[in-house]
mmCIF file of C-alpha atoms in Angstrom:
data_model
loop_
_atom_site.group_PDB
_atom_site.id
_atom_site.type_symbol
_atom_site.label_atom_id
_atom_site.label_comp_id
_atom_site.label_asym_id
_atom_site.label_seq_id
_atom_site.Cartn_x
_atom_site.Cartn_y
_atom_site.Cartn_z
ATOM 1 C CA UNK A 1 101.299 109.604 98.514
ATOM 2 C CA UNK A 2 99.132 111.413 96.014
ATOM 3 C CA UNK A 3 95.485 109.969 97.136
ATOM 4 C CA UNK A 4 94.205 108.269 100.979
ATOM 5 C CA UNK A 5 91.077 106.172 101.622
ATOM 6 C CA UNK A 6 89.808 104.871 104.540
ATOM 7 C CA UNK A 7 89.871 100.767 104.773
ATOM 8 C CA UNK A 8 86.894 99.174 107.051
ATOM 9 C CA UNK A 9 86.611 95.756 108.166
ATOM 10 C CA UNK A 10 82.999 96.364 108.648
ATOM 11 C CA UNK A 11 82.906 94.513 112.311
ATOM 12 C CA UNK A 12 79.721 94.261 114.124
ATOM 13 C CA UNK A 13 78.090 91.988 116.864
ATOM 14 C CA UNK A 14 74.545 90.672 116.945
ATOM 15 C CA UNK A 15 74.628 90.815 120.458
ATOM 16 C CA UNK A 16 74.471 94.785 120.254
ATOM 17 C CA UNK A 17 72.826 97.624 118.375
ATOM 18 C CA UNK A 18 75.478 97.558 115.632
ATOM 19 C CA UNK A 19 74.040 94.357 113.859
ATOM 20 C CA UNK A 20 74.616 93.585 110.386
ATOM 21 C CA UNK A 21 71.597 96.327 108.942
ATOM 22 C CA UNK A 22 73.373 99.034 110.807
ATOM 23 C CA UNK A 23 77.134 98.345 110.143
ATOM 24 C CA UNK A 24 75.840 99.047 106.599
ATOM 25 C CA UNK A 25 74.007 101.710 106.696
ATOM 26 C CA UNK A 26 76.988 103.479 109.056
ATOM 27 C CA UNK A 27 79.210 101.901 106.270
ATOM 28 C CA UNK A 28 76.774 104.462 103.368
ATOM 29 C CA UNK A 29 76.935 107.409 106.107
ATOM 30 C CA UNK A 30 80.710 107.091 106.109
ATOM 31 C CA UNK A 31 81.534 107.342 102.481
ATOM 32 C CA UNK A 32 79.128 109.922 101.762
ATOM 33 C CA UNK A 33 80.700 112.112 104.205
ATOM 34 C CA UNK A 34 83.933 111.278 103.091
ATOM 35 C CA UNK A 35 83.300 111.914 99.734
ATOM 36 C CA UNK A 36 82.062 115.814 100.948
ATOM 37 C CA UNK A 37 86.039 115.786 102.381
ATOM 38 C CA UNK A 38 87.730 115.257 99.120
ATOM 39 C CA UNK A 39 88.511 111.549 100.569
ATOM 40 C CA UNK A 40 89.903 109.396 97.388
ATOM 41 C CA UNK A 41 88.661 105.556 98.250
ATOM 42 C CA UNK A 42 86.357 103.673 100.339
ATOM 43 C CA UNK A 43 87.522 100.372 100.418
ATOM 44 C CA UNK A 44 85.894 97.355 102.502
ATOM 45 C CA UNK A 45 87.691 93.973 103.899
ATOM 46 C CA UNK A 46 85.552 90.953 103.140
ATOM 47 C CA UNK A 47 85.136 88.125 105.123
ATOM 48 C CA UNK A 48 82.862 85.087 105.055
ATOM 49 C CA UNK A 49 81.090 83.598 108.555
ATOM 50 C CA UNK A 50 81.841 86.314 110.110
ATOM 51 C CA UNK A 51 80.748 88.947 111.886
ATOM 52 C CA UNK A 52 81.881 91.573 109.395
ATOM 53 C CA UNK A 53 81.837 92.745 106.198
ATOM 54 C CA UNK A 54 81.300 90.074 103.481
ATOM 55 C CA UNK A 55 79.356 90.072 99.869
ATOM 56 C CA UNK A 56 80.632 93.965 98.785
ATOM 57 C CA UNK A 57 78.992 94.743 95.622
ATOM 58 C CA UNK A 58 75.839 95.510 97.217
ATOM 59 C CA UNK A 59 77.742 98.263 99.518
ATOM 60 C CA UNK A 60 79.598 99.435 97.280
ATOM 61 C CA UNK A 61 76.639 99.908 94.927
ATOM 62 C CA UNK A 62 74.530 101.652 97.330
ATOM 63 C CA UNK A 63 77.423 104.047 98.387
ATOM 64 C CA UNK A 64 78.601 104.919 94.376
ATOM 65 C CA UNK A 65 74.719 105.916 94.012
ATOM 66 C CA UNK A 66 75.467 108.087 96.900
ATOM 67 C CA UNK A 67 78.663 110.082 95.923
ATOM 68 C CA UNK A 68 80.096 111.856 93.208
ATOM 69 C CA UNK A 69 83.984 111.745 93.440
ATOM 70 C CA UNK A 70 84.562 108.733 96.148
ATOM 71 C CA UNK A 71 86.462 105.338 94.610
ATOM 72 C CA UNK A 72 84.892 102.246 96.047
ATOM 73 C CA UNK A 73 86.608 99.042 96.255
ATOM 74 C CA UNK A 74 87.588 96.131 98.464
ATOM 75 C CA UNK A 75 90.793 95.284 100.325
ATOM 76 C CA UNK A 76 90.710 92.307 99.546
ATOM 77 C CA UNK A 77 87.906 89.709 97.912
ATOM 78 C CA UNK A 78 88.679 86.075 98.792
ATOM 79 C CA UNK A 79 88.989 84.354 95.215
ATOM 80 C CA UNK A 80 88.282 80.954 96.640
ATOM 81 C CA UNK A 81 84.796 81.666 97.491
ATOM 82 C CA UNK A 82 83.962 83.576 94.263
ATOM 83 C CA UNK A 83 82.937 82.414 90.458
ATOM 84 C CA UNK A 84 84.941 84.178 88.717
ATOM 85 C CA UNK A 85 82.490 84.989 85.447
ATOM 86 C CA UNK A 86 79.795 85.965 87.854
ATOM 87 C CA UNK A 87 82.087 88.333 89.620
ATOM 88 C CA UNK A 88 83.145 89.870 86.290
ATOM 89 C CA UNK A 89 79.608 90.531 85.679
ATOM 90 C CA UNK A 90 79.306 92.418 88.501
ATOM 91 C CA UNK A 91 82.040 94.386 88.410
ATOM 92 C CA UNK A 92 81.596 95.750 84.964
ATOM 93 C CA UNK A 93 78.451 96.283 86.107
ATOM 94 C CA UNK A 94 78.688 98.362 89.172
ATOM 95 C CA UNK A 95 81.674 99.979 87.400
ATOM 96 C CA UNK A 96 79.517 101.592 84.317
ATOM 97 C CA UNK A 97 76.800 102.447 87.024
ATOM 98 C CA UNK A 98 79.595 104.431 88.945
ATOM 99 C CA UNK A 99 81.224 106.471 86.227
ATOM 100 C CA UNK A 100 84.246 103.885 86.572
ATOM 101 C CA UNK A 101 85.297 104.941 90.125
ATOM 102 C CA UNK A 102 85.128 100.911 91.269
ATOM 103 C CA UNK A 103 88.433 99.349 92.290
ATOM 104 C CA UNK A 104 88.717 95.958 93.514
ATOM 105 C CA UNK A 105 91.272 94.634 95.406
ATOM 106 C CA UNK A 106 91.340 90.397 95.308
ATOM 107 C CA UNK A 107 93.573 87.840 96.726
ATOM 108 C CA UNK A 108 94.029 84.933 97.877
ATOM 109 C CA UNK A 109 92.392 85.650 101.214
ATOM 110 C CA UNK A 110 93.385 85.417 104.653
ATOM 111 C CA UNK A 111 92.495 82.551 106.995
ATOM 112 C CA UNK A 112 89.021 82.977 107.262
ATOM 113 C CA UNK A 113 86.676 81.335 110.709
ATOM 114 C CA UNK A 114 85.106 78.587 108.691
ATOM 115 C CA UNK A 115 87.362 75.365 108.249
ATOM 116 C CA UNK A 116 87.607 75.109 103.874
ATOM 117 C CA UNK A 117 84.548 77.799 104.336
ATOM 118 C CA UNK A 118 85.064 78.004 100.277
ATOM 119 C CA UNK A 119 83.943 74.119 100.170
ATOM 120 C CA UNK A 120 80.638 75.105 101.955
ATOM 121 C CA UNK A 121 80.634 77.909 98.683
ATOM 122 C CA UNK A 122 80.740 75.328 96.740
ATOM 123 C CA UNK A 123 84.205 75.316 95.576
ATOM 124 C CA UNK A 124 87.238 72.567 95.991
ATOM 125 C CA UNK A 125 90.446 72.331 95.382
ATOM 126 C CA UNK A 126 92.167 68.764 96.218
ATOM 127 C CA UNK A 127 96.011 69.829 95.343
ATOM 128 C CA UNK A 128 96.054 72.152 98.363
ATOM 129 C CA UNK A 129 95.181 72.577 101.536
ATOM 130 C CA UNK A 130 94.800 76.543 101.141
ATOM 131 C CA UNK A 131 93.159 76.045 97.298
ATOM 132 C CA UNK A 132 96.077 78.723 96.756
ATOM 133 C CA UNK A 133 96.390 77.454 93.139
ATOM 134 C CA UNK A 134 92.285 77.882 92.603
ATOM 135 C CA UNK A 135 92.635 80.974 93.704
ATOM 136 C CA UNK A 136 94.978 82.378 91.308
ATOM 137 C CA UNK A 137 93.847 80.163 88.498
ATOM 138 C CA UNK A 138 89.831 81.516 89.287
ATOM 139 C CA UNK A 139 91.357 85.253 89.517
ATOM 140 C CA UNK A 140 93.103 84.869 85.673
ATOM 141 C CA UNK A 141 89.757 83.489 84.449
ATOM 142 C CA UNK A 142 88.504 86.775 85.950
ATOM 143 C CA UNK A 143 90.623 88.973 84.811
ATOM 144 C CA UNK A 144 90.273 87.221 81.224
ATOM 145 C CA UNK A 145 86.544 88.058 81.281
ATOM 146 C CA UNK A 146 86.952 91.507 82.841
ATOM 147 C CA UNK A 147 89.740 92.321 79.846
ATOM 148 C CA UNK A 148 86.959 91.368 76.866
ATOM 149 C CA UNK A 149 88.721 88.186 75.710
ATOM 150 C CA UNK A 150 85.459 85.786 74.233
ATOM 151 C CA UNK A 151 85.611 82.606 76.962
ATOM 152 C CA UNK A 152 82.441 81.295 75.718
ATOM 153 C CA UNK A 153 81.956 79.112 72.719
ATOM 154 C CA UNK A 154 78.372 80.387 71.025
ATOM 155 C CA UNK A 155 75.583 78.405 70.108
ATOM 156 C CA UNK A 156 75.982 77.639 66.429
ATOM 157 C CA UNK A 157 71.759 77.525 65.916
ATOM 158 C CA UNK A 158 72.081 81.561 67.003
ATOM 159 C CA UNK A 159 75.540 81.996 65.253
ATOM 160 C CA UNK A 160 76.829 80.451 62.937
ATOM 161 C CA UNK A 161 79.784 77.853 63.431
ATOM 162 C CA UNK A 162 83.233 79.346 65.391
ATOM 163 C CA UNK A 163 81.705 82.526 66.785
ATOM 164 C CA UNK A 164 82.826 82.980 70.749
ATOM 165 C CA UNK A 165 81.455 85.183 73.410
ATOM 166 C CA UNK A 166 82.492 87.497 75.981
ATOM 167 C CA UNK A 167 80.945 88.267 79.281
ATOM 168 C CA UNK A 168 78.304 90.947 79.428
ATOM 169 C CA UNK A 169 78.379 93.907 80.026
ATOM 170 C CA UNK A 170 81.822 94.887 79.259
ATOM 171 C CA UNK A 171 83.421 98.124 80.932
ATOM 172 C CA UNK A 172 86.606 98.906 78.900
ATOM 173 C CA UNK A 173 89.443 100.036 81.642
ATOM 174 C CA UNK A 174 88.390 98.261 84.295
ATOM 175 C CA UNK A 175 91.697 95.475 84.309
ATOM 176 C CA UNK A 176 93.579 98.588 85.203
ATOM 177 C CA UNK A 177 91.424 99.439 88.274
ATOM 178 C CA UNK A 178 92.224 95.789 89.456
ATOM 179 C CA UNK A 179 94.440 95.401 93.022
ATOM 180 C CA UNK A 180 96.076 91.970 93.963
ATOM 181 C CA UNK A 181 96.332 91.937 97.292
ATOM 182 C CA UNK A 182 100.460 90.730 97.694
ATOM 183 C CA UNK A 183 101.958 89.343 101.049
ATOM 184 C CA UNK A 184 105.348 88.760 99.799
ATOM 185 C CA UNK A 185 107.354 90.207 97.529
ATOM 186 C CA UNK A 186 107.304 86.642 95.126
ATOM 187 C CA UNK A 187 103.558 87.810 95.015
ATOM 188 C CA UNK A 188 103.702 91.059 94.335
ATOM 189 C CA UNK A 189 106.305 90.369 91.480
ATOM 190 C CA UNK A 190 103.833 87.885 89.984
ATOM 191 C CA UNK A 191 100.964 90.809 90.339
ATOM 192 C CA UNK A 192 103.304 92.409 88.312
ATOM 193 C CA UNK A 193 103.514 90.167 85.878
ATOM 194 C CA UNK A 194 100.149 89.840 85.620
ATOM 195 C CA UNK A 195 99.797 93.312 84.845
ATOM 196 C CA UNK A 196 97.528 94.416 87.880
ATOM 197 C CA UNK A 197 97.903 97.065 90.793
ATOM 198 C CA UNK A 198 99.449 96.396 93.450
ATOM 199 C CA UNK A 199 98.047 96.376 97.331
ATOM 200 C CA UNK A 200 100.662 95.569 99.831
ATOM 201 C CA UNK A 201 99.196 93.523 102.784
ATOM 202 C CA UNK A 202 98.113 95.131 106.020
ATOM 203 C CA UNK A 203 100.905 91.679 107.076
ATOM 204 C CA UNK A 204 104.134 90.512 105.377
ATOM 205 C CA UNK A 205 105.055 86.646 105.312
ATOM 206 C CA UNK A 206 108.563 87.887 106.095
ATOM 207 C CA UNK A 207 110.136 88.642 109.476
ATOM 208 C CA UNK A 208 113.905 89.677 109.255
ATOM 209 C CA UNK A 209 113.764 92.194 111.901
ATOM 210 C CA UNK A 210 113.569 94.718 109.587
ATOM 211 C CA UNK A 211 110.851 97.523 110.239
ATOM 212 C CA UNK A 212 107.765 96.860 108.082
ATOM 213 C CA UNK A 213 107.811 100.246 106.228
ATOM 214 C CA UNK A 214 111.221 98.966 104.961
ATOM 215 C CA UNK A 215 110.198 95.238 104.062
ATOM 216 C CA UNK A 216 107.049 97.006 102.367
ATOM 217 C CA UNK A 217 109.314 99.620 100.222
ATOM 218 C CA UNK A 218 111.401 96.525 99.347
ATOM 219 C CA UNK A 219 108.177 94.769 97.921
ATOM 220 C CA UNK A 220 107.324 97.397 95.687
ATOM 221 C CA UNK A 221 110.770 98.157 94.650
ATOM 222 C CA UNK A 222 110.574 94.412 93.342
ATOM 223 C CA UNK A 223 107.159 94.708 92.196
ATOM 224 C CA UNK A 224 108.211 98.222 90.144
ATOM 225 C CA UNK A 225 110.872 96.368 88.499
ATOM 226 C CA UNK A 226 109.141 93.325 87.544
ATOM 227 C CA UNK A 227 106.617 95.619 85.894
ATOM 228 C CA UNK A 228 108.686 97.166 84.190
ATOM 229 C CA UNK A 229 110.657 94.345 82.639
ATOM 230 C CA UNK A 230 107.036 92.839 81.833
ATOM 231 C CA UNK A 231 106.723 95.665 79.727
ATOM 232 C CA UNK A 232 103.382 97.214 80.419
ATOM 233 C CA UNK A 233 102.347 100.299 78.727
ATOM 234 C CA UNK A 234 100.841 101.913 81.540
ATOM 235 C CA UNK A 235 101.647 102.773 85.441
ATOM 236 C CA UNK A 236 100.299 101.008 87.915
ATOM 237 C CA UNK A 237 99.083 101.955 91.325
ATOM 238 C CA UNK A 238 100.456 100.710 94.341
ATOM 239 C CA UNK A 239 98.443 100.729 98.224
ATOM 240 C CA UNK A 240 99.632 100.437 101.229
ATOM 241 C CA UNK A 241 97.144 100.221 104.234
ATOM 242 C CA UNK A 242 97.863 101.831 107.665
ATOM 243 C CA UNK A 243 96.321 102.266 111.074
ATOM 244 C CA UNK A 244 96.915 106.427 111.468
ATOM 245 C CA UNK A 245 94.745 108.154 114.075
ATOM 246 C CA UNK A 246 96.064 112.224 114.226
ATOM 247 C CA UNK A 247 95.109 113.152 118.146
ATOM 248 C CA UNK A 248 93.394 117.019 117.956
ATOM 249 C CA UNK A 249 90.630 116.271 121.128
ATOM 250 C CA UNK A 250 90.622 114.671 124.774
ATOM 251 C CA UNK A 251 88.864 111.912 123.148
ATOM 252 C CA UNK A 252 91.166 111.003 120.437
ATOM 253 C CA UNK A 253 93.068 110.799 123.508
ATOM 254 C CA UNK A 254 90.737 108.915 125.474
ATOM 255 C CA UNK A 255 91.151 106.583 122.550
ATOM 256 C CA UNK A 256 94.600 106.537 120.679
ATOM 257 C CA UNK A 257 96.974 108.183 122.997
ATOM 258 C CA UNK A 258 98.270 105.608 124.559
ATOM 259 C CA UNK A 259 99.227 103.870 121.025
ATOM 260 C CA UNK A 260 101.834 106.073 119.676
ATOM 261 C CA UNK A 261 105.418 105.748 119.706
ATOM 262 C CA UNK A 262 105.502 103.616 122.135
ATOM 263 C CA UNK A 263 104.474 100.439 120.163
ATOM 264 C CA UNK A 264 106.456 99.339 117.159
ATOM 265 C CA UNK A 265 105.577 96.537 114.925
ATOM 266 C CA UNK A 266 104.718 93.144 115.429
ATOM 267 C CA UNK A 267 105.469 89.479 114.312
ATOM 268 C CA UNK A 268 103.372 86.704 114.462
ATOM 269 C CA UNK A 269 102.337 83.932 113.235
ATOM 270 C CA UNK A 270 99.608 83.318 110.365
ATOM 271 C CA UNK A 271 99.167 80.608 108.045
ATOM 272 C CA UNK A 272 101.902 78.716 109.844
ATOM 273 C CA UNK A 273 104.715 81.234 108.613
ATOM 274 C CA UNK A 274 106.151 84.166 110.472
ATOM 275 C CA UNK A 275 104.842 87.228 109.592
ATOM 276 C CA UNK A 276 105.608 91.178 110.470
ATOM 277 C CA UNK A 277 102.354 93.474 111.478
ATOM 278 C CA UNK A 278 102.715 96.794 111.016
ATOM 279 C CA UNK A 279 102.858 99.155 113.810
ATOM 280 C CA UNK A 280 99.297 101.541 114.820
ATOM 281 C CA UNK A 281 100.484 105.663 114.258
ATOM 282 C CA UNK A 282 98.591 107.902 116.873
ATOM 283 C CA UNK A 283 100.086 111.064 117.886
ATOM 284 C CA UNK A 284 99.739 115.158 117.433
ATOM 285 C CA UNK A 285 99.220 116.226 113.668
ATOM 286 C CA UNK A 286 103.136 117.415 113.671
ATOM 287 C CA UNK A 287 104.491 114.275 114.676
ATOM 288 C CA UNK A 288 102.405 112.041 112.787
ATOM 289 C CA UNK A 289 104.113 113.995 109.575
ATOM 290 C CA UNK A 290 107.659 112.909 110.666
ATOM 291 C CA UNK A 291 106.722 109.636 111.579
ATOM 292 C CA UNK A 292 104.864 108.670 108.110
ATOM 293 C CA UNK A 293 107.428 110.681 106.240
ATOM 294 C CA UNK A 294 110.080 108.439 107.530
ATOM 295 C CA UNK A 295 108.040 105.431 106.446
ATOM 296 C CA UNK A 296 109.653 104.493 103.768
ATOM 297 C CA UNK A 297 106.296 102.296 102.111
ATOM 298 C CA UNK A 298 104.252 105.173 102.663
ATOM 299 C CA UNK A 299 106.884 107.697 100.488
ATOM 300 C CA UNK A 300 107.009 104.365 97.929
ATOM 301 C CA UNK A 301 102.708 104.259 97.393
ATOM 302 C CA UNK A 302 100.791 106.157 95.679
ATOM 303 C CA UNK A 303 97.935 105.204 97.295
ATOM 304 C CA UNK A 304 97.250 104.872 101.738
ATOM 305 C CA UNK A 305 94.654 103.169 103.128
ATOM 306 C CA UNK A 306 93.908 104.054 106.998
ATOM 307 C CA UNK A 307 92.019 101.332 108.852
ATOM 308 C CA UNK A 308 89.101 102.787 110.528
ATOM 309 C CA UNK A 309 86.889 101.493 113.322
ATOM 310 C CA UNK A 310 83.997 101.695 112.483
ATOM 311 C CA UNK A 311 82.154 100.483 115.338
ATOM 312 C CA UNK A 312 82.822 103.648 116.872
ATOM 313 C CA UNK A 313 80.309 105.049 114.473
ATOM 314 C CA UNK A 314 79.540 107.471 111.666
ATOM 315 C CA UNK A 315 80.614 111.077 113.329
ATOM 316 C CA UNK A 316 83.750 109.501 114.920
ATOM 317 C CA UNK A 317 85.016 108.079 111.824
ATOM 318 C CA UNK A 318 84.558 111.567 110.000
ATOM 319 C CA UNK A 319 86.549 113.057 112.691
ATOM 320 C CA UNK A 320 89.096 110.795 112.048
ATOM 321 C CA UNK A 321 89.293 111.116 108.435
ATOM 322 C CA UNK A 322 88.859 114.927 108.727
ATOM 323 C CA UNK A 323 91.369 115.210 111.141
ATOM 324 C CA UNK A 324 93.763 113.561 108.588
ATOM 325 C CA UNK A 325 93.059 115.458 105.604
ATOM 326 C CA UNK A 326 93.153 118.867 107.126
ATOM 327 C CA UNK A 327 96.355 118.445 109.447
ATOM 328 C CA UNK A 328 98.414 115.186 108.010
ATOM 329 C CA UNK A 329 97.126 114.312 104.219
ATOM 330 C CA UNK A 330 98.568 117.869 102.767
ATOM 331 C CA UNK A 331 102.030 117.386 103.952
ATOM 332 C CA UNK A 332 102.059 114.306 102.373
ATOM 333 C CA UNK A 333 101.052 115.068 98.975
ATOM 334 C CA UNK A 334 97.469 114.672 98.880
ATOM 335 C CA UNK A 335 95.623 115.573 95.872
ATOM 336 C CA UNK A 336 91.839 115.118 96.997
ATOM 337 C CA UNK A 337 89.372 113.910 94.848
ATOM 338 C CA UNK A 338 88.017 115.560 92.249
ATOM 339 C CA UNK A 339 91.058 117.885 92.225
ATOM 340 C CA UNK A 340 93.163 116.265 89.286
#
C-alpha cells in the first residue's frame, strides 16, 4: 500500500440537520482537512434517488479549488445514468482545473432504489434487464472521447469535406487516471484489457468460503496478468476499499469496539448472485497492523480506500483519518501526498 483515501457514501436524511446542503459542505470540510494530513484521495460513492451522494463533479470541483495535494474521484459513477460525451467534458474539465489530481472510478453500478432509475435519466436498454451491455458500451464511448480519438464528423461548410472532431477540452493523461469498478475477477480481467485501473469492489460476486482478502488478491493477480499479456506500456493502479477504524479514545470505543475481531466477513445476496462482504477492522493501532498486514488484497493494492461515516461529522472523520495515518498508514507503506 503506497497511498490511502478515505471513501464516503455521502448519506444524509432530510428528516435531520444533515440534509443534502450540509452533507456537502461537511463533504468540502473533510477533504480540506485531509489534504493538511498528507491524505492521498477523496473519493465519493454515487447514487441516484437517494439520500446520498449523487451528481460528483460539482463536489469534487469545489473541494480541488480547496486543496493542493488531495486526489478527488468517485468510487464508483453508474454508467447507465450518464452520457458519456457530456461526462468526458467534464472530466477533462475539472481535471485541467485541478492540476490533474481527478480520478474517476465508473462501473456498472450497484442496484440502485429506483426500479430502471436510468430509464427515468433518459436512457434504455431493451437486451437486458440490468442495461449491463449499455453500460460498458457508454463507458468505451467515454473512454474514446476522454483518450482524444475525433468521434464527431465536422460540418463540411466550417471544414472542409472528411475533417472529424474530438471532444473539448482535452486533458492528455487523464485515460490513465480512469478506475473500473470490478466485482469479479472476469471483470477485472476485461478492465484490464481495456487498459484502465483497477478498483476492486467493496463486494465480490463470488462466495467459495474463502476469506475476501484472498478472493480480492486472486482478482488482481488475474487482473495483473491480463494486463500484462494486453501489453500496456504503463502500470496501472489497483484500489481496494476497506472499513478500518484504529481505536486511540473511549469514544472510538463507544463506537467501533465492539466490531473487531469478532466479526468476519459476510455473504449475501445482491443482484440475485451470492456475494462475499468484506469484514469491518476496528481495534488498537498495533493490532490493526497485523490484521491488514495479513490481508492479503491490502499487501496486493497500491491504493486503500477506508469507508468513512460521515454522518458523524467533520472533526470525527479527521480523527479517524488522523488516527490512521499517524499510528496504522506508516507501517504499511504510506507515502503521503505530496511526498513523491
Amino acid at each position: 500500500m503506497k497511498s490511502f483515501g478515505f471513501l464516503s457514501f455521502g448519506h444524509y436524511d432530510n428528516g435531520s440537520d444533515l440534509d443534502a446542503g450540509q452533507m456537502l459542505r461537511d463533504a468540502v470540510e473533510i477533504s480540506v482537512g485531509a489534504d493538511e494530513l498528507g491524505v492521498n484521495g477523496a473519493y465519493f460513492r454515487v447514487h441516484h434517488f437517494a439520500t446520498q451522494a449523487a451528481s460528483p463533479i460539482p463536489l469534487l470541483s469545489t473541494i480541488a479549488a480547496k486543496t493542493r495535494a488531495i486526489e478527488v474521484g468517485t468510487g464508483v459513477i453508474d454508467m447507465r445514468y450518464e452520457n458519456p460525451l457530456y461526462l468526458a467534458e467534464e472530466a477533462a474539465a475539472l481535471d485541467l482545473l485541478a492540476d490533474q489530481r481527478l480520478a474517476l472510478g465508473i462501473s456498472r453500478g450497484s442496484p440502485e432504489p429506483a426500479l430502471r432509475g436510468w430509464e427515468t435519466f433518459g436512457y434504455e436498454d431493451p437486451t437486458e434487464l440490468k442495461a449491463a451491455n449499455m453500460a460498458r458500451e457508454k463507458f468505451d464511448r467515454f473512454l474514446r472521447a476522454v483518450r482524444g480519438e475525433e468521434l464527431a464528423p465536422a460540418d463540411p461548410q466550417q471544414f472542409g469535406p472528411g475533417r472529424r472532431l474530438r471532444v473539448e477540452p482535452n486533458s492528455p493523461g487523464l485515460d490513465r487516471r480512469i478506475w473500473w469498478g470490478a466485482g469479479s475477477a472476469a471483470t477485472a480481467e476485461s478492465a484490464a484489457r481495456t487498459g484502465v485501473n483497477l478498483m476492486s469492489s467493496t463486494l465480490l460476486t463470488e462466495a467459495t468460503g474463502a476469506a475476501f482478502g484472498d478472493l480480492q488478491a486472486e482478482q488482481i493477480a488475474r487482473y495483473r496478468q491480463a494486463w500484462n499479456e494486453a501489453g500496456h506500456e504503463w502500470m496501472p493502479r489497483v484500489s481496494v476499499s476497506r472499513s478500518i477504524f484504529p481505536i486511540t479514545t473511549d469514544l472510538d470505543d463507544l463506537y467501533f469496539g465492539r466490531r473487531g475481531s469478532a466479526q468476519g466477513d459476510q455473504i449475501g445476496i445482491i443482484d440475485d448472485t451470492r456475494s462475499t462482504f468484506g469484514r469491518t477492522y476496528a481495534g488498537e493501532p498495533d493490532r490493526l497492523i497485523e490484521e491488514l498486514q495479513a490481508d492479503a488484497a491490502i499487501q496486493a493494492a497500491d491504493t486503500l480506500m477506508l469507508t468513512i461515516p460521515s454522518q458523524l461529522g467533520v472533526d470525527f472523520n479527521l480523527h479517524i483519518l488522523e488516527s490512521f495515518a499517524e499510528h496504522v498508514a506508516p507501517a504499511l507503506g504510506w507515502v503521503p501526498a505530496g511526498a513523491h
